Coordinates of C-alpha atoms in Angstrom, one line a residue:
Chain A
M1170 CA 2.8 -27.5 19.1
T1171 CA 1.8 -23.9 19.0
E1172 CA 4.5 -21.6 20.6
P1173 CA 2.7 -18.8 22.4
C1174 CA 3.2 -15.2 21.2
Y1175 CA 2.4 -12.0 23.1
I1176 CA 1.2 -8.5 22.3
T1177 CA 3.8 -6.5 24.1
A1178 CA 2.4 -3.0 23.1
S1179 CA -0.4 -1.5 21.2
C1180 CA -1.4 2.0 19.9
Q1181 CA -4.5 3.3 18.5
I1182 CA -4.9 6.8 16.9
T1183 CA -8.3 8.1 15.9
P1184 CA -9.3 11.8 15.2
G1185 CA -8.4 13.7 18.5
K1186 CA -7.2 10.7 20.5
V1187 CA -4.1 8.4 21.0
V1188 CA -4.5 5.3 23.1
K1189 CA -1.3 3.6 24.1
D1190 CA -1.4 0.1 25.8
G1191 CA -5.1 0.7 26.4
A1192 CA -4.8 4.0 28.3
L1193 CA -5.5 7.4 26.8
L1194 CA -2.1 9.1 25.9
M1195 CA -3.0 12.3 24.2
E1196 CA -6.2 14.1 23.4
N1197 CA -7.2 17.2 21.7
E1198 CA -10.9 17.6 20.7
N1199 CA -10.6 21.2 19.6
I1200 CA -8.8 20.4 16.4
A1201 CA -9.8 19.4 12.9
P1202 CA -9.3 15.7 12.2
I1203 CA -6.7 16.4 9.6
S1204 CA -4.8 18.9 11.7
Y1205 CA -4.6 16.5 14.6
L1206 CA -1.9 14.5 13.2
Q1207 CA 0.4 17.4 12.6
W1208 CA -0.5 18.6 16.1
L1209 CA 0.6 15.3 17.5
Y1210 CA 3.8 15.2 15.5
E1211 CA 4.6 18.7 17.0
Q1212 CA 3.5 17.9 20.5
K1213 CA 5.7 14.9 20.6
G1214 CA 8.8 16.9 19.5
Y1215 CA 9.5 14.6 16.5
N1216 CA 12.2 15.7 14.1
Y1217 CA 11.8 13.7 10.9
P1218 CA 11.3 16.1 8.0
K1219 CA 10.2 13.4 5.7
F1220 CA 7.0 13.4 7.7
Y1221 CA 5.9 16.6 5.8
K1222 CA 6.2 14.9 2.5
M1223 CA 3.9 12.0 3.5
D1224 CA 0.4 11.5 2.5
G1225 CA -2.3 11.1 5.2
L1226 CA -2.1 7.2 5.4
S1227 CA 1.7 7.3 5.7
R1228 CA 1.6 10.1 8.4
L1229 CA -1.0 8.2 10.4
G1230 CA 0.9 4.8 10.2
W1231 CA 4.3 6.5 10.8
L1232 CA 2.9 8.2 14.0
A1233 CA 1.1 5.1 15.1
A1234 CA 4.4 3.1 14.8
E1235 CA 6.3 5.7 16.7
C1236 CA 3.9 5.7 19.7
L1237 CA 3.6 2.0 19.5
L1238 CA 7.4 1.3 19.7
E1239 CA 8.4 4.2 22.1
G1240 CA 9.4 2.8 25.5
S1241 CA 8.0 -0.7 24.4
F1242 CA 10.4 -2.0 21.9
D1243 CA 14.0 -3.1 22.2
K1244 CA 15.4 -2.9 18.8
N1245 CA 18.8 -4.5 19.7
R1246 CA 17.0 -7.7 20.4
Y1247 CA 16.4 -8.2 16.7
A1248 CA 18.3 -8.2 13.4
P1249 CA 16.6 -6.0 10.8
E1250 CA 15.2 -8.8 8.8
Q1251 CA 13.7 -10.3 11.9
V1252 CA 11.0 -7.6 12.2
G1253 CA 8.1 -7.8 9.8
L1254 CA 4.8 -5.7 9.2
I1255 CA 1.4 -7.2 8.4
C1256 CA -1.3 -4.5 7.9
C1257 CA -4.6 -4.1 6.3
N1258 CA -7.4 -1.6 5.6
R1259 CA -10.6 -1.1 3.8
N1260 CA -10.0 1.7 1.2
S1261 CA -6.4 1.1 0.1
S1262 CA -4.9 4.5 -0.9
L1263 CA -8.2 6.0 -2.1
D1264 CA -7.8 9.2 -0.3
T1265 CA -4.5 9.9 -2.1
D1266 CA -5.8 8.4 -5.3
T1267 CA -8.4 11.1 -5.6
R1268 CA -5.9 13.8 -4.7
Y1269 CA -3.4 12.6 -7.3
Y1270 CA -6.1 12.3 -10.1
D1271 CA -7.1 16.0 -9.5
T1272 CA -3.4 16.9 -10.6
V1273 CA -3.6 14.7 -13.8
K1274 CA -5.6 17.4 -15.6
T1275 CA -2.8 19.9 -15.0
I1276 CA 0.7 18.6 -14.1
P1277 CA 0.6 15.0 -12.8
S1278 CA 2.4 15.0 -9.3
P1279 CA 5.0 12.3 -8.9
A1280 CA 5.1 13.3 -5.1
L1281 CA 1.5 12.3 -4.8
F1282 CA 1.5 9.3 -7.3
V1283 CA 4.1 7.3 -5.1
Y1284 CA 1.5 7.3 -2.4
T1285 CA -1.3 5.8 -4.5
L1286 CA -0.3 2.3 -3.2
P1287 CA -1.4 1.1 0.2
N1288 CA 1.9 -0.6 1.1
I1289 CA 4.0 2.6 0.9
V1290 CA 3.1 3.3 4.6
L1291 CA 4.9 0.0 5.5
G1292 CA 8.0 1.2 3.4
E1293 CA 8.0 4.5 5.4
I1294 CA 7.8 2.6 8.8
C1295 CA 10.6 0.3 7.5
I1296 CA 12.8 3.2 6.5
R1297 CA 12.3 5.0 9.8
H1298 CA 13.2 2.0 11.9
Q1299 CA 15.4 0.1 9.4
F1300 CA 13.2 -3.0 9.5
R1301 CA 14.0 -5.4 6.5
G1302 CA 11.6 -8.2 7.3
E1303 CA 8.6 -9.3 5.4
N1304 CA 5.7 -6.6 4.8
D1305 CA 2.4 -7.5 3.4
F1306 CA -0.7 -5.3 2.9
F1307 CA -4.2 -6.8 2.8
I1308 CA -7.5 -5.2 1.9
F1309 CA -10.6 -6.2 3.8
E1310 CA -14.1 -4.7 4.2
R1311 CA -13.4 -4.7 8.0
F1312 CA -10.9 -5.6 10.6
E1313 CA -10.4 -9.4 10.5
P1314 CA -9.1 -10.5 13.8
V1315 CA -9.5 -14.2 13.0
F1316 CA -7.4 -14.2 9.9
L1317 CA -4.9 -11.6 11.3
Q1318 CA -4.2 -13.6 14.3
A1319 CA -3.9 -17.1 12.6
Y1320 CA -1.7 -15.8 9.7
V1321 CA 0.8 -13.9 11.9
Q1322 CA 0.9 -16.8 14.5
Q1323 CA 1.8 -19.1 11.7
L1324 CA 4.5 -16.7 10.4
M1325 CA 5.9 -16.3 13.8
Q1326 CA 6.0 -20.1 14.3
E1327 CA 7.8 -20.6 11.0
N1328 CA 10.3 -18.0 12.0
V1329 CA 9.5 -15.8 9.1
F1330 CA 10.0 -13.1 11.6
E1331 CA 10.7 -12.8 15.4
A1332 CA 8.6 -9.6 15.9
C1333 CA 5.8 -8.3 13.8
I1334 CA 3.9 -4.9 13.8
C1335 CA 0.4 -5.7 12.7
G1336 CA -3.0 -4.1 12.6
W1337 CA -5.4 -1.7 10.7
L1338 CA -4.4 1.5 8.9
E1339 CA -7.3 3.3 7.4
F1340 CA -7.5 6.9 6.1
L1341 CA -10.2 8.5 3.9
G1342 CA -11.2 12.1 4.0
E1343 CA -11.8 13.3 7.6
A1344 CA -12.1 9.8 8.9
Y1345 CA -9.1 7.6 10.0
Q1346 CA -8.1 4.9 12.4
A1347 CA -4.7 3.4 13.1
C1348 CA -4.7 0.3 15.4
L1349 CA -1.3 -1.3 15.6
Y1350 CA 0.0 -3.9 17.9
L1351 CA 3.5 -5.4 18.5
V1352 CA 3.7 -9.3 18.5
E1353 CA 6.7 -10.9 20.0
K1354 CA 7.6 -14.3 21.3
P1355 CA 8.8 -13.5 24.9
A1356 CA 6.2 -12.1 27.3
S1357 CA 7.0 -8.8 28.9
K1358 CA 5.8 -7.0 32.0
N1359 CA 2.5 -5.8 30.6
S1360 CA 2.1 -8.1 27.7
V1361 CA -1.2 -10.0 26.9
P1362 CA -1.5 -13.3 25.0
F1363 CA -1.8 -13.0 21.3
T1364 CA -5.3 -14.0 20.6
T1365 CA -8.3 -13.2 18.4
A1366 CA -10.0 -11.8 21.5
T1367 CA -7.1 -9.6 22.6
I1368 CA -6.7 -7.9 19.2
Q1369 CA -10.4 -7.4 18.8
T1370 CA -10.4 -5.7 22.3
I1371 CA -7.4 -3.4 21.3
Y1372 CA -9.2 -2.6 18.0
E1373 CA -12.4 -1.6 19.8
N1374 CA -10.6 0.5 22.5
T1375 CA -10.4 3.9 20.8
H1376 CA -11.0 5.9 24.0
G1377 CA -8.7 4.5 26.6
Chain B
M1367 CA 3.9 -28.6 6.9
R1368 CA 2.3 -30.1 3.8
P1369 CA 3.9 -29.5 0.4
V1370 CA 2.0 -27.3 -2.1
F1371 CA 1.6 -27.9 -5.7
T1372 CA 0.6 -25.8 -8.6
I1373 CA -2.1 -27.7 -10.4
A1374 CA -3.5 -25.3 -13.2
D1375 CA -2.8 -21.8 -14.5
N1376 CA -4.1 -19.2 -17.0
I1377 CA -2.8 -16.0 -18.7
I1378 CA -4.9 -13.5 -20.5
S1379 CA -2.8 -11.0 -22.3
P1380 CA -3.0 -9.0 -25.5
L1381 CA -1.1 -11.8 -27.2
A1382 CA -3.4 -14.7 -26.4
F1383 CA -5.9 -16.4 -24.0
G1384 CA -4.4 -19.3 -22.0
T1385 CA -0.9 -20.1 -20.7
A1386 CA 0.0 -22.5 -23.4
S1387 CA -0.8 -20.1 -26.3
N1388 CA 1.0 -17.3 -24.5
Y1389 CA 4.1 -19.4 -23.9
A1390 CA 4.1 -20.5 -27.6
A1391 CA 3.6 -16.9 -28.7
I1392 CA 6.6 -15.5 -26.7
C1393 CA 8.8 -18.4 -27.7
R1394 CA 8.2 -17.2 -31.2
G1395 CA 9.2 -13.7 -30.1
E1396 CA 5.9 -12.1 -30.4
S1397 CA 5.2 -9.1 -28.3
G1398 CA 1.9 -7.5 -27.1
V1399 CA 3.7 -4.1 -26.8
R1400 CA 2.9 -1.5 -29.5
Q1401 CA 2.4 2.2 -30.0
H1402 CA -1.0 3.4 -29.2
T1403 CA -2.7 6.8 -29.7
K1404 CA -5.5 7.0 -27.2
P1405 CA -6.4 10.5 -25.9
G1406 CA -8.5 8.8 -23.2
I1407 CA -5.3 7.4 -21.6
A1408 CA -2.6 9.9 -22.6
P1409 CA -2.3 13.1 -24.6
F1410 CA 0.6 11.7 -26.5
P1411 CA 1.3 8.4 -28.3
F1412 CA 2.7 5.6 -26.0
Y1413 CA 4.0 2.2 -26.1
A1414 CA 2.0 -0.4 -24.1
A1415 CA 0.4 -3.8 -24.2
L1416 CA -3.3 -3.3 -24.2
F1417 CA -6.3 -5.7 -24.3
D1418 CA -7.8 -4.1 -27.2
E1419 CA -5.2 -5.9 -29.3
L1420 CA -6.5 -9.4 -28.2
A1421 CA -8.1 -11.0 -31.1
D1422 CA -10.7 -13.2 -29.4
T1423 CA -12.3 -11.7 -26.4
S1424 CA -15.3 -14.1 -26.3
H1425 CA -14.0 -15.7 -23.0
I1426 CA -14.2 -12.3 -21.3
D1427 CA -17.3 -10.8 -23.0
T1428 CA -19.6 -13.7 -22.4
I1429 CA -19.4 -13.6 -18.6
A1430 CA -22.8 -12.6 -17.4
G1431 CA -23.5 -10.3 -14.5
N1432 CA -22.8 -6.7 -13.4
F1433 CA -19.0 -6.7 -13.4
T1434 CA -16.3 -4.1 -14.3
K1435 CA -13.7 -4.9 -16.9
F1436 CA -11.1 -5.6 -14.1
E1437 CA -13.6 -8.1 -12.5
R1438 CA -14.6 -9.8 -15.7
L1439 CA -10.8 -10.4 -16.5
L1440 CA -10.2 -11.9 -13.2
I1441 CA -13.3 -14.2 -13.4
A1442 CA -12.4 -15.2 -17.1
S1443 CA -8.9 -16.1 -15.9
A1444 CA -9.9 -18.0 -12.8
K1445 CA -12.6 -19.8 -14.8
D1446 CA -10.2 -21.1 -17.4
A1447 CA -7.7 -22.2 -14.7
L1448 CA -10.4 -23.9 -12.7
G1449 CA -11.6 -25.8 -15.7
N1450 CA -8.2 -27.5 -15.9
A1451 CA -7.7 -27.9 -12.2
G1452 CA -10.5 -30.4 -11.3
I1453 CA -11.4 -28.7 -8.0
D1454 CA -14.7 -27.3 -6.8
P1455 CA -14.4 -23.5 -6.2
A1456 CA -17.6 -23.7 -4.0
D1457 CA -15.7 -26.2 -1.6
P1458 CA -15.1 -24.6 1.8
R1459 CA -11.6 -25.9 1.5
T1460 CA -11.0 -23.7 -1.5
L1461 CA -9.8 -20.1 -1.0
F1462 CA -9.7 -17.2 -3.5
I1463 CA -6.8 -14.7 -3.4
I1464 CA -6.8 -11.5 -5.5
S1465 CA -3.7 -9.6 -6.4
S1466 CA -3.9 -6.0 -7.8
T1467 CA -2.3 -2.7 -7.4
K1468 CA -5.1 -0.4 -8.6
G1469 CA -8.2 -2.6 -9.4
N1470 CA -11.1 -0.4 -10.5
V1471 CA -9.3 2.9 -10.0
S1472 CA -10.5 4.0 -13.6
L1473 CA -13.9 4.4 -12.2
L1474 CA -12.5 7.5 -10.4
E1475 CA -11.6 8.9 -13.8
D1476 CA -15.2 8.8 -14.9
D1477 CA -16.8 9.9 -11.7
K1478 CA -14.9 11.5 -8.8
T1479 CA -17.8 10.9 -6.5
V1480 CA -17.9 7.1 -7.2
S1481 CA -18.6 5.4 -3.9
P1482 CA -15.5 4.0 -2.1
S1483 CA -17.2 0.6 -1.9
A1484 CA -17.7 0.5 -5.7
I1485 CA -14.0 1.1 -6.3
G1486 CA -12.7 -0.9 -3.4
L1487 CA -10.7 -4.1 -4.0
A1488 CA -12.5 -6.0 -1.2
S1489 CA -15.9 -5.5 -2.9
S1490 CA -14.5 -6.8 -6.2
A1491 CA -13.0 -9.8 -4.5
A1492 CA -16.3 -10.4 -2.8
K1493 CA -18.2 -10.3 -6.2
I1494 CA -15.7 -12.7 -7.7
A1495 CA -15.9 -15.2 -4.9
A1496 CA -19.6 -15.0 -5.0
H1497 CA -19.6 -15.7 -8.8
F1498 CA -17.8 -18.9 -8.1
Q1499 CA -20.2 -19.7 -5.2
S1500 CA -17.2 -19.6 -2.8
P1501 CA -18.3 -19.8 0.9
N1502 CA -15.1 -18.3 2.2
Q1503 CA -14.1 -14.5 2.4
P1504 CA -11.5 -14.0 -0.3
L1505 CA -8.1 -12.4 0.5
V1506 CA -7.0 -9.3 -1.3
I1507 CA -3.2 -8.5 -1.5
S1508 CA -2.1 -5.1 -2.7
N1509 CA 1.7 -5.0 -2.3
A1510 CA 2.7 -2.8 -5.3
C1511 CA 4.5 -4.6 -8.0
I1512 CA 5.4 -7.9 -5.9
S1513 CA 1.5 -8.4 -5.2
G1514 CA 1.3 -11.5 -7.5
L1515 CA 4.3 -13.3 -5.7
T1516 CA 2.9 -12.2 -2.3
A1517 CA -0.4 -13.7 -3.1
L1518 CA 1.1 -17.0 -4.1
L1519 CA 3.2 -17.1 -1.0
T1520 CA 0.2 -16.4 1.2
G1521 CA -1.8 -19.2 -0.7
M1522 CA 1.2 -21.5 -0.2
R1523 CA 1.3 -20.8 3.6
L1524 CA -2.5 -21.3 4.1
I1525 CA -2.4 -24.7 2.4
S1526 CA 0.8 -25.8 4.0
S1527 CA -0.7 -25.1 7.3
G1528 CA -3.8 -27.2 6.6
K1529 CA -6.2 -24.2 6.7
Y1530 CA -7.3 -24.8 3.1
D1531 CA -6.7 -27.6 0.5
H1532 CA -6.7 -25.3 -2.6
A1533 CA -6.2 -21.6 -3.4
V1534 CA -7.2 -19.9 -6.6
V1535 CA -4.8 -17.0 -6.9
S1536 CA -5.8 -14.4 -9.5
G1537 CA -4.3 -11.0 -10.5
A1538 CA -5.2 -8.2 -12.8
D1539 CA -4.5 -4.6 -13.6
I1540 CA -6.1 -2.2 -16.3
I1541 CA -4.0 0.5 -17.7
S1542 CA -5.8 3.8 -17.6
S1543 CA -4.8 7.5 -17.6
F1544 CA -4.3 7.4 -13.8
I1545 CA -1.6 4.7 -14.0
L1546 CA 0.0 5.9 -17.2
S1547 CA 0.2 9.6 -16.1
G1548 CA 1.7 8.5 -12.8
F1549 CA 4.5 6.5 -14.3
Q1550 CA 5.0 9.3 -16.8
S1551 CA 5.3 11.8 -14.1
F1552 CA 8.2 9.8 -12.8
Q1553 CA 9.7 9.8 -16.3
A1554 CA 9.8 6.0 -15.9
I1555 CA 7.9 5.3 -19.3
S1556 CA 10.2 4.4 -22.3
A1557 CA 9.4 6.2 -25.5
A1558 CA 10.0 2.9 -27.4
P1559 CA 9.6 -0.9 -26.7
C1560 CA 11.4 -1.5 -23.4
R1561 CA 14.8 -3.2 -23.3
P1562 CA 15.3 -5.0 -20.0
F1563 CA 18.9 -5.2 -18.9
D1564 CA 20.2 -3.6 -22.1
V1565 CA 22.6 -0.8 -22.3
A1566 CA 20.0 1.4 -24.1
R1567 CA 17.2 0.8 -21.7
N1568 CA 15.4 3.8 -20.6
G1569 CA 12.2 2.9 -18.9
I1570 CA 9.2 0.6 -18.8
N1571 CA 6.2 -0.1 -21.0
L1572 CA 2.9 -0.6 -19.2
G1573 CA 0.8 -3.7 -19.9
E1574 CA -2.6 -5.2 -19.2
A1575 CA -3.0 -8.8 -18.2
A1576 CA -4.9 -11.1 -16.0
A1577 CA -3.4 -14.4 -14.7
T1578 CA -4.4 -17.2 -12.3
I1579 CA -2.4 -20.0 -10.6
V1580 CA -4.3 -22.7 -8.7
L1581 CA -2.5 -24.2 -5.7
S1582 CA -3.3 -27.4 -4.0
S1583 CA -2.2 -29.9 -1.4
D1584 CA -3.2 -32.6 -3.7
P1585 CA -0.2 -33.9 -5.9
A1586 CA -2.6 -36.0 -8.1
Q1587 CA -2.9 -33.3 -10.8
S1588 CA 0.3 -31.7 -9.9
K1589 CA 2.5 -29.9 -12.4
L1590 CA 5.0 -28.7 -9.9
R1591 CA 5.8 -27.6 -6.4
L1592 CA 5.7 -24.1 -5.0
A1593 CA 8.6 -24.9 -2.8
G1594 CA 9.5 -21.7 -0.9
G1595 CA 9.2 -18.0 -0.9
A1596 CA 10.3 -14.8 1.0
V1597 CA 9.5 -11.1 1.1
T1598 CA 12.0 -8.4 2.4
N1599 CA 12.0 -4.6 2.5
D1600 CA 14.9 -2.3 1.4
A1601 CA 14.3 0.2 4.2
N1602 CA 15.9 2.7 1.9
H1603 CA 13.6 4.6 -0.3
I1604 CA 9.8 4.5 -1.2
S1605 CA 10.2 4.9 -5.0
G1606 CA 13.9 4.0 -5.7
P1607 CA 15.3 0.5 -5.4
S1608 CA 18.1 -0.3 -3.2
R1609 CA 21.6 0.7 -4.2
T1610 CA 23.2 -2.5 -3.3
G1611 CA 20.7 -5.2 -4.1
E1612 CA 21.3 -6.7 -0.7
E1613 CA 17.7 -6.8 0.3
L1614 CA 16.5 -8.6 -2.8
A1615 CA 19.5 -10.9 -2.3
L1616 CA 18.2 -11.6 1.2
A1617 CA 14.8 -12.5 0.0
I1618 CA 16.3 -15.0 -2.5
R1619 CA 18.6 -16.4 0.2
Q1620 CA 15.5 -16.9 2.5
A1621 CA 13.3 -18.4 -0.2
L1622 CA 16.1 -20.9 -1.1
H1623 CA 16.6 -21.7 2.6
R1624 CA 13.0 -22.4 3.2
A1625 CA 12.8 -24.6 0.0
A1626 CA 15.9 -26.5 1.4
L1627 CA 17.9 -25.6 -1.7
T1628 CA 21.0 -23.6 -2.6
T1629 CA 21.8 -21.3 -5.6
A1630 CA 23.5 -24.3 -7.3
D1631 CA 20.1 -26.0 -7.6
I1632 CA 18.5 -23.2 -9.5
G1633 CA 18.3 -24.0 -13.3
F1634 CA 17.0 -20.6 -14.4
I1635 CA 15.8 -17.2 -13.1
S1636 CA 12.7 -15.3 -14.1
A1637 CA 13.7 -11.8 -13.1
H1638 CA 11.6 -8.7 -12.7
G1639 CA 13.6 -6.8 -15.4
T1640 CA 11.3 -3.7 -15.7
A1641 CA 14.0 -2.0 -18.0
T1642 CA 14.4 1.1 -15.8
L1643 CA 18.0 2.0 -15.2
Y1644 CA 17.9 1.5 -11.4
N1645 CA 15.7 -1.6 -11.1
D1646 CA 17.7 -3.6 -13.5
E1647 CA 21.0 -2.5 -12.1
M1648 CA 19.8 -3.4 -8.6
E1649 CA 18.7 -6.9 -9.7
S1650 CA 22.1 -7.6 -11.3
K1651 CA 23.8 -6.6 -8.0
A1652 CA 21.6 -8.9 -6.0
F1653 CA 22.3 -11.9 -8.4
G1654 CA 26.0 -11.0 -8.3
L1655 CA 26.0 -10.9 -4.6
L1656 CA 24.8 -14.5 -4.6
G1657 CA 27.1 -15.8 -7.4
M1658 CA 24.1 -16.4 -9.7
N1659 CA 25.7 -14.8 -12.7
A1660 CA 26.0 -17.9 -14.8
I1661 CA 22.4 -19.1 -14.4
P1662 CA 20.1 -18.5 -17.4
I1663 CA 17.9 -15.5 -16.7
N1664 CA 15.1 -13.7 -18.4
S1665 CA 12.7 -10.8 -18.2
L1666 CA 9.3 -11.0 -19.9
K1667 CA 8.5 -7.2 -19.9
G1668 CA 9.4 -6.9 -23.6
Y1669 CA 6.4 -9.2 -24.4
Y1670 CA 3.9 -8.1 -21.8
G1671 CA 5.1 -4.8 -20.5
H1672 CA 4.9 -4.2 -16.8
T1673 CA 1.5 -5.7 -15.8
L1674 CA 1.7 -4.6 -12.2
G1675 CA -0.6 -6.8 -9.9
A1676 CA -0.8 -9.5 -12.6
A1677 CA 3.1 -9.5 -13.3
G1678 CA 4.1 -12.0 -10.6
L1679 CA 1.3 -14.4 -11.7
V1680 CA 1.9 -14.0 -15.5
E1681 CA 5.5 -14.5 -15.1
S1682 CA 5.2 -17.4 -12.6
A1683 CA 2.9 -19.2 -15.0
I1684 CA 5.5 -18.9 -17.7
A1685 CA 8.2 -20.0 -15.5
I1686 CA 6.2 -23.1 -14.6
T1687 CA 5.7 -23.9 -18.4
T1688 CA 9.4 -23.3 -18.9
L1689 CA 10.2 -25.8 -16.1
Q1690 CA 7.9 -28.3 -17.9
Q1691 CA 9.2 -27.7 -21.4
Q1692 CA 12.9 -27.0 -20.5
E1693 CA 12.9 -24.2 -23.1
M1694 CA 13.3 -20.7 -21.7
P1695 CA 11.8 -17.7 -23.6
G1696 CA 14.5 -15.0 -24.3
T1697 CA 14.5 -11.3 -23.1
K1698 CA 12.9 -9.4 -25.9
G1699 CA 14.6 -6.1 -26.4
Y1700 CA 17.9 -7.2 -24.9
A1701 CA 21.1 -7.0 -27.1
V1702 CA 24.0 -5.6 -25.1
S1703 CA 24.3 -5.8 -21.3
G1704 CA 23.9 -2.5 -19.6
V1705 CA 24.2 -3.8 -16.0
S1706 CA 27.3 -3.9 -13.8
Q1707 CA 27.2 -7.6 -13.1
P1708 CA 27.5 -10.2 -15.9
L1709 CA 24.2 -12.2 -16.3
Q1710 CA 23.2 -15.1 -18.8
L1711 CA 20.9 -13.1 -21.0
S1712 CA 19.7 -13.8 -24.5
D1713 CA 17.0 -12.4 -26.7
K1714 CA 16.3 -16.0 -28.0
T1715 CA 14.6 -19.0 -26.5
V1716 CA 17.2 -21.2 -25.1
P1717 CA 17.2 -24.8 -23.8
V1718 CA 17.6 -25.2 -19.9
H1719 CA 18.2 -28.1 -17.7
A1720 CA 16.3 -27.1 -14.7
K1721 CA 14.7 -28.9 -11.8
H1722 CA 14.1 -25.7 -9.8
C1723 CA 13.6 -22.2 -10.9
L1724 CA 13.6 -18.7 -9.0
K1725 CA 11.0 -16.0 -9.6
T1726 CA 11.7 -12.5 -8.2
A1727 CA 10.1 -9.1 -8.3
S1728 CA 10.6 -5.7 -6.5
G1729 CA 8.4 -2.7 -6.1
F1730 CA 7.4 0.7 -4.7
G1731 CA 7.6 0.8 -1.0
G1732 CA 10.9 -0.9 -1.2
C1733 CA 9.6 -4.4 -1.3
N1734 CA 11.3 -7.4 -2.7
A1735 CA 9.8 -11.1 -3.3
A1736 CA 11.4 -14.3 -4.3
L1737 CA 9.7 -17.7 -5.0
V1738 CA 11.1 -21.0 -5.8
F1739 CA 9.2 -23.6 -8.1
S1740 CA 10.4 -27.2 -8.3
R1741 CA 9.7 -30.0 -10.9

């Protein structure tokens, strides 16, 4: 029998907007898409110097995970290895690949090269929150709610992890979208059932 | 939950075409790693295992259609494995899974304005699935150096849950100036053939390979079972391995638990063994933490170099053959231990008495993977 799981929080970041649990959290339309992420970091008053070393995809994912978990996640409920991450995107690390390859003709940059893998953002989130569970990165042409729901449901069922941060983390040039949601077994006050339909709704809600 | 079997496999490497001929070559101590002078890849001579050393490329060259070298290699590998698997790739119950770190990234070197979809792993996977007339959307896993093992684990789960009956899991990476310059910038490239776990080790050799393992719920043609697997994260550093090995040890412990086995059941270990100072030391600590010091262990990087997204599949295919033949290839380049934990290493092929084996890998982003294969 399938044990129900719930989405206990969600966060969506697109240029100029943050939507948390379906409602508009922060907006700034008068800022370039790239500057928005740094603006967000400063507005939130975060103090995590490694943020400045990260590439665009990792900054995006790191911020989305912060906003996702703030006020919504009780870390003490889980052992480090009980929290997993299953994410995906379309263009892997292509944004940083291009930037890195520009340095190859002069002095290849190790600081950029390390970000030329899509799963590095998952490592950054694990380091920040000390999550040690499974982390997998898939590449799809588009957001695939059917696969993502069924696969994560199965892994929750098999107790591979007890909580999972899932979703879409795409960053290329001026265009980016982070849509993360937190899947847990117990329902909470504002949780919604973990279904294909609910994750599609969260993915489509970029405006709150 | 249904058991999942490995029913066919293929390796294409600079040494040979096919798993059996690769296994025979490495048991004889042959290596695909040699010094190359290729200004298109690096401004200096470098050691690597590159495809232009492969004597017979007819299996790859004869694939018709508009494919890149990366895609052609994946198709050639999958085609050979499917020829031995006796399953229909066009069956809706068959899924294709592709593992790669950088796929077609070399296109970026020729043309910076290349379209993202031409370079994208999802479009390569779609072309490959279409070539085999698969009606299903293929999966692509890009999890750094553990990609091949993650892809096998994903295929295993989707079969055990009943979603599919068969999975064709293929991986490949091509060495270009992008990849070589990057590892060089980390000072991770050895100036000589690599020496996994040896006291004189000083870095990796890169390698090119493609490999495929076909998984199935049908034991009729079965070689072995893929009995369990696990993935963990160090949560420590994005480009350096754990200082303690605890997280790789955790992945091994979880994989064994899921396979309902203990460390005492493992007859040999196919390690990652990249020959960097820190990776090999971390691995030795992980095996030490689990008391696995006396189990025969090898690294295949001295034969193939580090083949990135193909590595987990190449090394699993060799591990599967080792379980069948009960002869484990040695660790080429190893002479004197240079890790803090004693390990059962040898540079010679040795007999093993193994019903189960462990395959491990670790990669950038702090990820670790462990799989268990059973006879």
